[in-house]
Tab-separated table of C-alpha atoms in Angstrom:
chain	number	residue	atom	x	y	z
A	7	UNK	CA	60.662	16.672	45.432
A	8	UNK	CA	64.340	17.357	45.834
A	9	UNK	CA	66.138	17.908	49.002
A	10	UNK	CA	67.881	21.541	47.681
A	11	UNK	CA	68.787	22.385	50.862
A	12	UNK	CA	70.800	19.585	52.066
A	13	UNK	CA	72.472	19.590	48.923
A	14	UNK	CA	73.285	23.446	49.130
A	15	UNK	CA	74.469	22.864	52.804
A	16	UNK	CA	76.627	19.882	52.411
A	17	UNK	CA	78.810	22.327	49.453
A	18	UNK	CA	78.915	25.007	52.023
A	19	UNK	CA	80.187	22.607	54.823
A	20	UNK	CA	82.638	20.709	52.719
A	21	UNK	CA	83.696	23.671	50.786
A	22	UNK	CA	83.846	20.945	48.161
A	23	UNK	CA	80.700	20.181	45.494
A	24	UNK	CA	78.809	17.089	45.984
A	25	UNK	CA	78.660	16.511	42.451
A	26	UNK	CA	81.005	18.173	40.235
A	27	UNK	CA	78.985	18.771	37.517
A	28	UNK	CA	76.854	20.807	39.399
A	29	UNK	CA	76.795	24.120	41.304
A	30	UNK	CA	73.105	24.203	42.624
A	31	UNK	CA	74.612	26.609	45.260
A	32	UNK	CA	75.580	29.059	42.678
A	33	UNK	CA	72.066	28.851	41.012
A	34	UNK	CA	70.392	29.297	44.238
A	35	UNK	CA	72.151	32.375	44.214
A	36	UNK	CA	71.158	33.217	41.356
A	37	UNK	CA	67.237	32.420	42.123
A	38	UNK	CA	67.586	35.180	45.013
A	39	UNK	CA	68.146	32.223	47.507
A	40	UNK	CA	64.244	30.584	46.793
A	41	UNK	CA	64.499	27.506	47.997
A	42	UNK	CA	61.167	26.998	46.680
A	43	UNK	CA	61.872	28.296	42.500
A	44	UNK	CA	65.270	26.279	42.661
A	45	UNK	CA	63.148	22.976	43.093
A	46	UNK	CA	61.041	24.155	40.405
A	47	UNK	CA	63.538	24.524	38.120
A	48	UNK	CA	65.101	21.275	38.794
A	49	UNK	CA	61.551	19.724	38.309
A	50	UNK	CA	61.446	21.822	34.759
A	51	UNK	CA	65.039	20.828	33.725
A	52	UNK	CA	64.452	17.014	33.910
A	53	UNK	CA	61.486	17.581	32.596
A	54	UNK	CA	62.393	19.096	29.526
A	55	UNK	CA	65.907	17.635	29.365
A	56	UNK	CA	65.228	14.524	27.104
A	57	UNK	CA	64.078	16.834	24.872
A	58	UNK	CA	66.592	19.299	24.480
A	59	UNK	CA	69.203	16.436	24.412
A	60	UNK	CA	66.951	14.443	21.820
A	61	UNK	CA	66.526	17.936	19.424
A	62	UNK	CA	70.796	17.675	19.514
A	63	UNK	CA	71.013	13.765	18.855
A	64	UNK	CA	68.601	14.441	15.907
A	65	UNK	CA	70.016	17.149	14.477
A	66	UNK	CA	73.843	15.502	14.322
A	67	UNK	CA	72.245	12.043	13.314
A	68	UNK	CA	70.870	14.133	10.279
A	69	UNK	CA	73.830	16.304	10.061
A	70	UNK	CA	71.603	19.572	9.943
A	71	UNK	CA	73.920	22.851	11.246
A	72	UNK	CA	71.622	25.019	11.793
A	73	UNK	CA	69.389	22.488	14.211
A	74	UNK	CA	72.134	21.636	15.715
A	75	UNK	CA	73.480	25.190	16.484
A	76	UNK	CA	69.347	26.245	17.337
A	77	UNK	CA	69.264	22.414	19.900
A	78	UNK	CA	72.688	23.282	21.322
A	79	UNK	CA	71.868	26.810	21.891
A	80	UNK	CA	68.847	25.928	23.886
A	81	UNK	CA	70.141	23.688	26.391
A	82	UNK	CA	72.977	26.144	26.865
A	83	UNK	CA	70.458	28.619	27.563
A	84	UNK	CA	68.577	26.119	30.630
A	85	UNK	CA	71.156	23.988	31.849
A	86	UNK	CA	73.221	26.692	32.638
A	87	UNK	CA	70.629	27.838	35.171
A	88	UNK	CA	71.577	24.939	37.380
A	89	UNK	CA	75.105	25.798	37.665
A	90	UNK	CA	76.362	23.523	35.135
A	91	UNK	CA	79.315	25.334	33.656
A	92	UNK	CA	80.801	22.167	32.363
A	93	UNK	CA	77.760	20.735	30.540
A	94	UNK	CA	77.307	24.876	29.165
A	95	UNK	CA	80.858	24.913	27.462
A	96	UNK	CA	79.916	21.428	25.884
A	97	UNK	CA	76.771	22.902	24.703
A	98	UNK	CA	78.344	25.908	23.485
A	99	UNK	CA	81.055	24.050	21.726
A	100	UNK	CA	78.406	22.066	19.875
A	101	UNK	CA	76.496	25.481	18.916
A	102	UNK	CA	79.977	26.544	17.308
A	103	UNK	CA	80.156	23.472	15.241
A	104	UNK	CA	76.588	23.729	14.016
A	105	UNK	CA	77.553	27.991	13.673
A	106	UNK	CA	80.485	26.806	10.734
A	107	UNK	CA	79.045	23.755	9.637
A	108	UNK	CA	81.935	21.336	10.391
A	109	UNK	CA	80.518	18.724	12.241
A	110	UNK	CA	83.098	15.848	11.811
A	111	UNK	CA	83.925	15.875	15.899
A	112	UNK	CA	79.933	16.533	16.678
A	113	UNK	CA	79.273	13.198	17.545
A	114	UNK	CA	81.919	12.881	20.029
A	115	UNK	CA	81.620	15.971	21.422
A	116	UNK	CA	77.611	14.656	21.952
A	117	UNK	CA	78.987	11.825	23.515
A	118	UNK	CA	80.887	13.683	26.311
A	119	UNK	CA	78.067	16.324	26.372
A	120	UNK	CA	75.790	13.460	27.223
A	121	UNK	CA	77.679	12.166	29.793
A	122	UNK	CA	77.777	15.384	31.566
A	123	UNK	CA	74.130	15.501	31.203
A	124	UNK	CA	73.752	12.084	32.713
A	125	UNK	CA	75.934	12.974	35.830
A	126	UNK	CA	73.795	16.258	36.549
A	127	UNK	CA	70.602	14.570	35.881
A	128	UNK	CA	71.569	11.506	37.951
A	129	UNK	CA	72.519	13.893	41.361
A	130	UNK	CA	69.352	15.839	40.925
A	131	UNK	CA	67.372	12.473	40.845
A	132	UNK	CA	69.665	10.757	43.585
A	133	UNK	CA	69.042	13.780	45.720
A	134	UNK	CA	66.427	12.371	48.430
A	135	UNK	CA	63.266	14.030	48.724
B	6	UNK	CA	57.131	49.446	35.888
B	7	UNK	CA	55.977	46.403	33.318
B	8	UNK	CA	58.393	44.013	31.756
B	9	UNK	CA	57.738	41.808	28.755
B	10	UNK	CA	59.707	38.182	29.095
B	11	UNK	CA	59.796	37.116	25.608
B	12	UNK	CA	61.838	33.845	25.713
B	13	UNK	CA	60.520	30.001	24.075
B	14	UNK	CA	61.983	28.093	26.691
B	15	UNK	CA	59.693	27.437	29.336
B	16	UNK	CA	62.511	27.163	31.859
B	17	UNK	CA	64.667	30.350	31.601
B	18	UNK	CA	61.217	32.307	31.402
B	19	UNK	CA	60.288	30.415	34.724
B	20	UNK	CA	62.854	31.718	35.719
B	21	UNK	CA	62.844	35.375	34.965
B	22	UNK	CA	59.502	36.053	35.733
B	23	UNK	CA	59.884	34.769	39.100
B	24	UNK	CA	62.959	36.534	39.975
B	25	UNK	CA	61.302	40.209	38.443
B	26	UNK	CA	58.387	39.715	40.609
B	27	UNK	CA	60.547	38.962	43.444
B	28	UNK	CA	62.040	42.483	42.429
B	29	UNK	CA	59.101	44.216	42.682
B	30	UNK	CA	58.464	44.525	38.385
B	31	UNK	CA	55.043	43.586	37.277
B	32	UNK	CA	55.333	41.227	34.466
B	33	UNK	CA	54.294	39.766	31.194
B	34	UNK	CA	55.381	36.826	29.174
B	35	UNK	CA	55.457	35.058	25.558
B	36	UNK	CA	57.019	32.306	24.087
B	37	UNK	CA	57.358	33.691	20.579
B	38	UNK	CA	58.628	37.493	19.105
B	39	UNK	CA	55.408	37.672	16.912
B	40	UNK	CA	53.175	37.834	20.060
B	41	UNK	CA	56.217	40.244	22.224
B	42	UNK	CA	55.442	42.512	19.027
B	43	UNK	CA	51.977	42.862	19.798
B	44	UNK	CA	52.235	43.064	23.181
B	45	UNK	CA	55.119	45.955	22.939
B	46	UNK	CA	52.669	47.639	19.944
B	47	UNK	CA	49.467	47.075	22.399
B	48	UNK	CA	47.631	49.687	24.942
B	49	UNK	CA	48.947	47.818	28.052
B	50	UNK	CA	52.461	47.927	26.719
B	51	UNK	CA	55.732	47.126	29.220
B	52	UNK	CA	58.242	49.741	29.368
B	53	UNK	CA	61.178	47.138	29.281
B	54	UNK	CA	61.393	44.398	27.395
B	55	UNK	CA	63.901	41.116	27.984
B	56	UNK	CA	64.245	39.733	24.400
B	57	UNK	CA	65.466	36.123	23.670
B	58	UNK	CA	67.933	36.359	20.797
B	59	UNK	CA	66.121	32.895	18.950
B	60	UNK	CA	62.529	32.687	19.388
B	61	UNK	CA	59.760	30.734	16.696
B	62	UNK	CA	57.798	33.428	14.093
B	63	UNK	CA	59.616	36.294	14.457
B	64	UNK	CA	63.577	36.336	16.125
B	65	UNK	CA	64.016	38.667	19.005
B	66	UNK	CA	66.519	41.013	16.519
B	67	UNK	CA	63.121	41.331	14.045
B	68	UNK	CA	60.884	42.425	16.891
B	69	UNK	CA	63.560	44.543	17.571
B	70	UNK	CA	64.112	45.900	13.872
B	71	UNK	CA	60.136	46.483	14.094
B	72	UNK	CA	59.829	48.195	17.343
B	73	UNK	CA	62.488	51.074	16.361
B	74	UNK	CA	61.340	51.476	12.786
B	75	UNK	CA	57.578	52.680	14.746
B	76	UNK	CA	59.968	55.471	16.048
B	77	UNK	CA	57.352	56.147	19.343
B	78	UNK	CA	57.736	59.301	21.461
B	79	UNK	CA	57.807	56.535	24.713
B	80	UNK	CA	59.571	53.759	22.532
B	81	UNK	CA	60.393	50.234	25.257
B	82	UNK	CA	64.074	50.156	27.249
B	83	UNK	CA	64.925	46.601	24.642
B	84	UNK	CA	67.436	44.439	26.909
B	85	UNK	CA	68.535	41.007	24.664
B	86	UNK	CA	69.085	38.216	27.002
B	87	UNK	CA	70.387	35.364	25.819
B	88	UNK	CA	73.005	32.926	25.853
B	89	UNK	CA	74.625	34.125	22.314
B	90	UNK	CA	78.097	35.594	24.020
B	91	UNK	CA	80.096	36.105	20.830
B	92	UNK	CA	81.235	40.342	20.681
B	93	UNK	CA	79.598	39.841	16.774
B	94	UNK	CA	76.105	38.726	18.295
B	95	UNK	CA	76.351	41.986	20.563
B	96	UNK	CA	77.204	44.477	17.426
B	97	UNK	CA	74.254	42.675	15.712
B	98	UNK	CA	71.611	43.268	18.609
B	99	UNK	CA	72.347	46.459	19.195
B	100	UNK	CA	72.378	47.411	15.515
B	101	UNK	CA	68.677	46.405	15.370
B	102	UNK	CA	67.920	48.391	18.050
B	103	UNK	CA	68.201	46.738	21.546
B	104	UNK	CA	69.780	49.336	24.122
B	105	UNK	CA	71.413	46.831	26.547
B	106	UNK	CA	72.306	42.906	26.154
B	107	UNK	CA	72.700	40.692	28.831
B	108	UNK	CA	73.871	36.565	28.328
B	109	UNK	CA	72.243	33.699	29.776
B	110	UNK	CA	72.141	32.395	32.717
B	111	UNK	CA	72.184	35.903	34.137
B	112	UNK	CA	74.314	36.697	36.852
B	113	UNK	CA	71.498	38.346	39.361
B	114	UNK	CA	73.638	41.854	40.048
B	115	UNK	CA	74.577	42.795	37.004
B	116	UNK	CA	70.730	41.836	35.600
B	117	UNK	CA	69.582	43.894	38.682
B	118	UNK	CA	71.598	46.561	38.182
B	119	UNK	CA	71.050	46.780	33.675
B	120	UNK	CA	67.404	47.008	34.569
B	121	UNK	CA	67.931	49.885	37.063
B	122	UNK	CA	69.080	51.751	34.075
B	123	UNK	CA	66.568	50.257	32.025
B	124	UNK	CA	63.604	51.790	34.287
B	125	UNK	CA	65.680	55.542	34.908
B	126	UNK	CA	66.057	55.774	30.798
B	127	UNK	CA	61.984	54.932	31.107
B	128	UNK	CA	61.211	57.103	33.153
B	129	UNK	CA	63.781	60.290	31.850
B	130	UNK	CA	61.922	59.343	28.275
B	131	UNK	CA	58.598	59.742	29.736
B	132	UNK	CA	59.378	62.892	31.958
B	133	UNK	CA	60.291	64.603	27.920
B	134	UNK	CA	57.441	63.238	26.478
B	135	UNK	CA	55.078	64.607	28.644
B	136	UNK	CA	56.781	67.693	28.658
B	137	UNK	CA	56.993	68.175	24.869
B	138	UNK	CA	53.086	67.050	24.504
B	139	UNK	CA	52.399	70.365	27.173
B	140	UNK	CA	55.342	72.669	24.515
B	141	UNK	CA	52.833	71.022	21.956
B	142	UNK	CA	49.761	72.432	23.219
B	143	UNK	CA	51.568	75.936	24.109
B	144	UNK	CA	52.496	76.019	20.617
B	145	UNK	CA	49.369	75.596	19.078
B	146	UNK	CA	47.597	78.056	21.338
B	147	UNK	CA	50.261	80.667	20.242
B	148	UNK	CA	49.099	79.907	16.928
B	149	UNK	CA	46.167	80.306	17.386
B	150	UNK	CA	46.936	83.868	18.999
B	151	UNK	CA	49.112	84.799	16.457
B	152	UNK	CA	46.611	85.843	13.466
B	153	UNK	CA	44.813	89.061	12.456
B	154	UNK	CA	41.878	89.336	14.546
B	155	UNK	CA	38.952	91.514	13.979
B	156	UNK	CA	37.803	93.756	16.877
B	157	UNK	CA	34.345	96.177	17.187
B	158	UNK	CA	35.795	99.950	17.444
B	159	UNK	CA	32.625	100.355	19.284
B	160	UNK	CA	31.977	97.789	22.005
B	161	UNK	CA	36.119	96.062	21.443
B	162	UNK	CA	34.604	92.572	20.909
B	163	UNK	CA	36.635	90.525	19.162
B	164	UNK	CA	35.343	88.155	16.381
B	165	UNK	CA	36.192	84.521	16.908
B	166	UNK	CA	35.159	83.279	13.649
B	167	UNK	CA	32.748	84.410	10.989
B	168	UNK	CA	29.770	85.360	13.198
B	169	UNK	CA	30.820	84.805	16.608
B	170	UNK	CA	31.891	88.169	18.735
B	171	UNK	CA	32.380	87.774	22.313
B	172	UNK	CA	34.703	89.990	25.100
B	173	UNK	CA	38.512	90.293	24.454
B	174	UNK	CA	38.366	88.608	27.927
B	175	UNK	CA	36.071	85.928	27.190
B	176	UNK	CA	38.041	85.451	23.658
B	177	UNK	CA	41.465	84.834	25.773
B	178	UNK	CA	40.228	82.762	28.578
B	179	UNK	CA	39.002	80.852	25.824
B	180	UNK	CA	41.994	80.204	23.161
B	181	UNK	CA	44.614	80.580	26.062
B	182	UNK	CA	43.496	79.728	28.840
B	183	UNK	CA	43.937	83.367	30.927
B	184	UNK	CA	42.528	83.968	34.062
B	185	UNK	CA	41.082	87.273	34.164
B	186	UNK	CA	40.570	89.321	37.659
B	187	UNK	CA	37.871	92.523	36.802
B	188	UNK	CA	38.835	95.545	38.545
B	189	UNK	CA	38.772	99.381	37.775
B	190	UNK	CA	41.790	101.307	36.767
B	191	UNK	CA	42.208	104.814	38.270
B	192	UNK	CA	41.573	106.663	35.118
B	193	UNK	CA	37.895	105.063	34.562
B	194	UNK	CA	37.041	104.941	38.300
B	195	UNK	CA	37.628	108.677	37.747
B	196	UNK	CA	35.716	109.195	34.309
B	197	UNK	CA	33.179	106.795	35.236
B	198	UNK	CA	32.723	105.865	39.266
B	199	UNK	CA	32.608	108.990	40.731
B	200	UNK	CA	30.031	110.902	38.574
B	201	UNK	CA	28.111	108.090	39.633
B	202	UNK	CA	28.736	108.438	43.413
B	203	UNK	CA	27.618	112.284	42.688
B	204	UNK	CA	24.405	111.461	41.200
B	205	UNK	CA	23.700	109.412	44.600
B	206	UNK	CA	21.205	111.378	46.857
């Protein structure tokens, strides 16, 4: 279990982020302040989040658009939920590349997506209990 | 009022249907548009529906496409939520048939506020569809008024169909529902009331 609300309360205080790919204040917001469903989502994201990230990995390793614009799409669509604008634009530019089928700069687009990833994952994990 | 969460991810629907019920919506979900079809086509159906834009089976713009070619009297309030943002994506959705679109991750207000609409356009639709079922029923019963109908010169009962007579009264309670109060007018209570008075001892 995550400790959301030290998290939430160390933003407010510092009027800085704790992690900067991550704005679990603004998705608390969004969750009507429940304390509760934001540490359900967490537990759902990293859940599902190797996943989502493997369904992009596949689809640029086998250089399929259209799995790549569906994978992309879809971790868009639950990352963002956490407040992860950063990791959302990655995801979205990914979705464009699989939308037009050029997918020369995929790979390294992935690669920075991933890292992203990593650094949200990581504070949600590092958060104590 | 019922809403239908039709979304694949587990996550965002998590989501949604947690934050409707803390809204006071009752609410059912799928993961896939061929099952949001038959729960928008069954007899418990939503009123609203939130509509992912990529969903497995059917695609939330076919459900869509389906839903308004049933052309209902009470048809759903179709939101599309998802995170598809480009202006081309919002032409499209609405072009099937979806009356509001809304991307992903919603921002809480402005979902709030799109389903306010949502459940006035509800209930506005269902306010005229009762109303035109009761114009409906007037209508046929003027029909049914409205025909050449045989009457005794004798006893003036009226024939319903081919061998049924019964009282012009009893005839028009019948086929239109009139409410009939028996009295006397002055002209019989003179021909017929008071030469029976006389004949009392």
């Amino acid at each position: 279990m995550l400790d959301v609300e030290s998290e939430t309360a160390a933003m407010d205080g510092g009027g800085r982020r704790a992690h900067p790919a991550l704005d679990l204040d603004a998705a608390l917001r969004r969750l009507e302040g429940d304390r509760q469903l934001l540490r359900e989502v967490i537990d759902l994201f990293l859940q599902d989040c190797p996943r989502l990230t493997g369904g992009i990995r596949e689809a640029i390793n086998s250089r399929d658009a259209a799995a790549l614009k569906m994978g992309a799409h879809k971790l868009k669509g639950c990352i963002g939920y956490l407040g992860a604008d950063d990791a959302v634009q990655m995801a979205y530019r990914l979705e464009c590349m699989g939308e037009t089928g050029n997918l020369e700069r995929a790979p390294q687009c992935f690669r920075e997506l991933l890292e992203v990833v990593e650094q949200v994952v990581q504070a949600l994990q590092e958060t104590p209990a | 009022m019922k809403i239908l969460v039709a979304e694949d991810e587990t996550l965002p629907r998590h989501v949604l249907q947690s934050v409707l019920k803390k809204w006071g919506y009752e609410t059912v979900s799928t993961d896939n548009g061929q099952s949001a079809l038959e729960i928008l086509e069954g007899p418990e159906r939503p009123d609203i529906a939130l509509l992912d834009w990529s969903m497995p089976q059917l695609d939330g713009l076919e459900v869509c496409r389906r839903i308004r070619d049933k052309q209902r009297v009470d048809p759903p309030y179709i939101i599309f939520l998802t995170a598809k943002s480009t202006s081309e994506n919002l032409v499209l959705g609405l072009q099937a048939g979806a009356d509001d679109y809304i991307t992903k991750p919603f921002d809480r207000d402005e979902l709030q506020a799109r389903l306010q609409v949502g459940a006035r356009i509800v209930e506005l639709q269902h306010t005229l569809a009762k109303r035109v079922r009761e114009l409906e029923d007037s209508l046929a019963q003027i029909k049914e008024l409205r025909r050449l109908l045989p009457i005794c010169s004798y006893c003036r009962k009226v024939r319903a169909d081919e061998d049924y007579w019964q009282q012009v009264d009893e005839y028009l309670t019948a086929q239109a529902a009139l409410q009939f109060s028996h009295s006397i007018c002055p002209e019989c209570w003179t021909k017929h009331v008071i030469p029976q008075l006389q004949t009392v001892p």
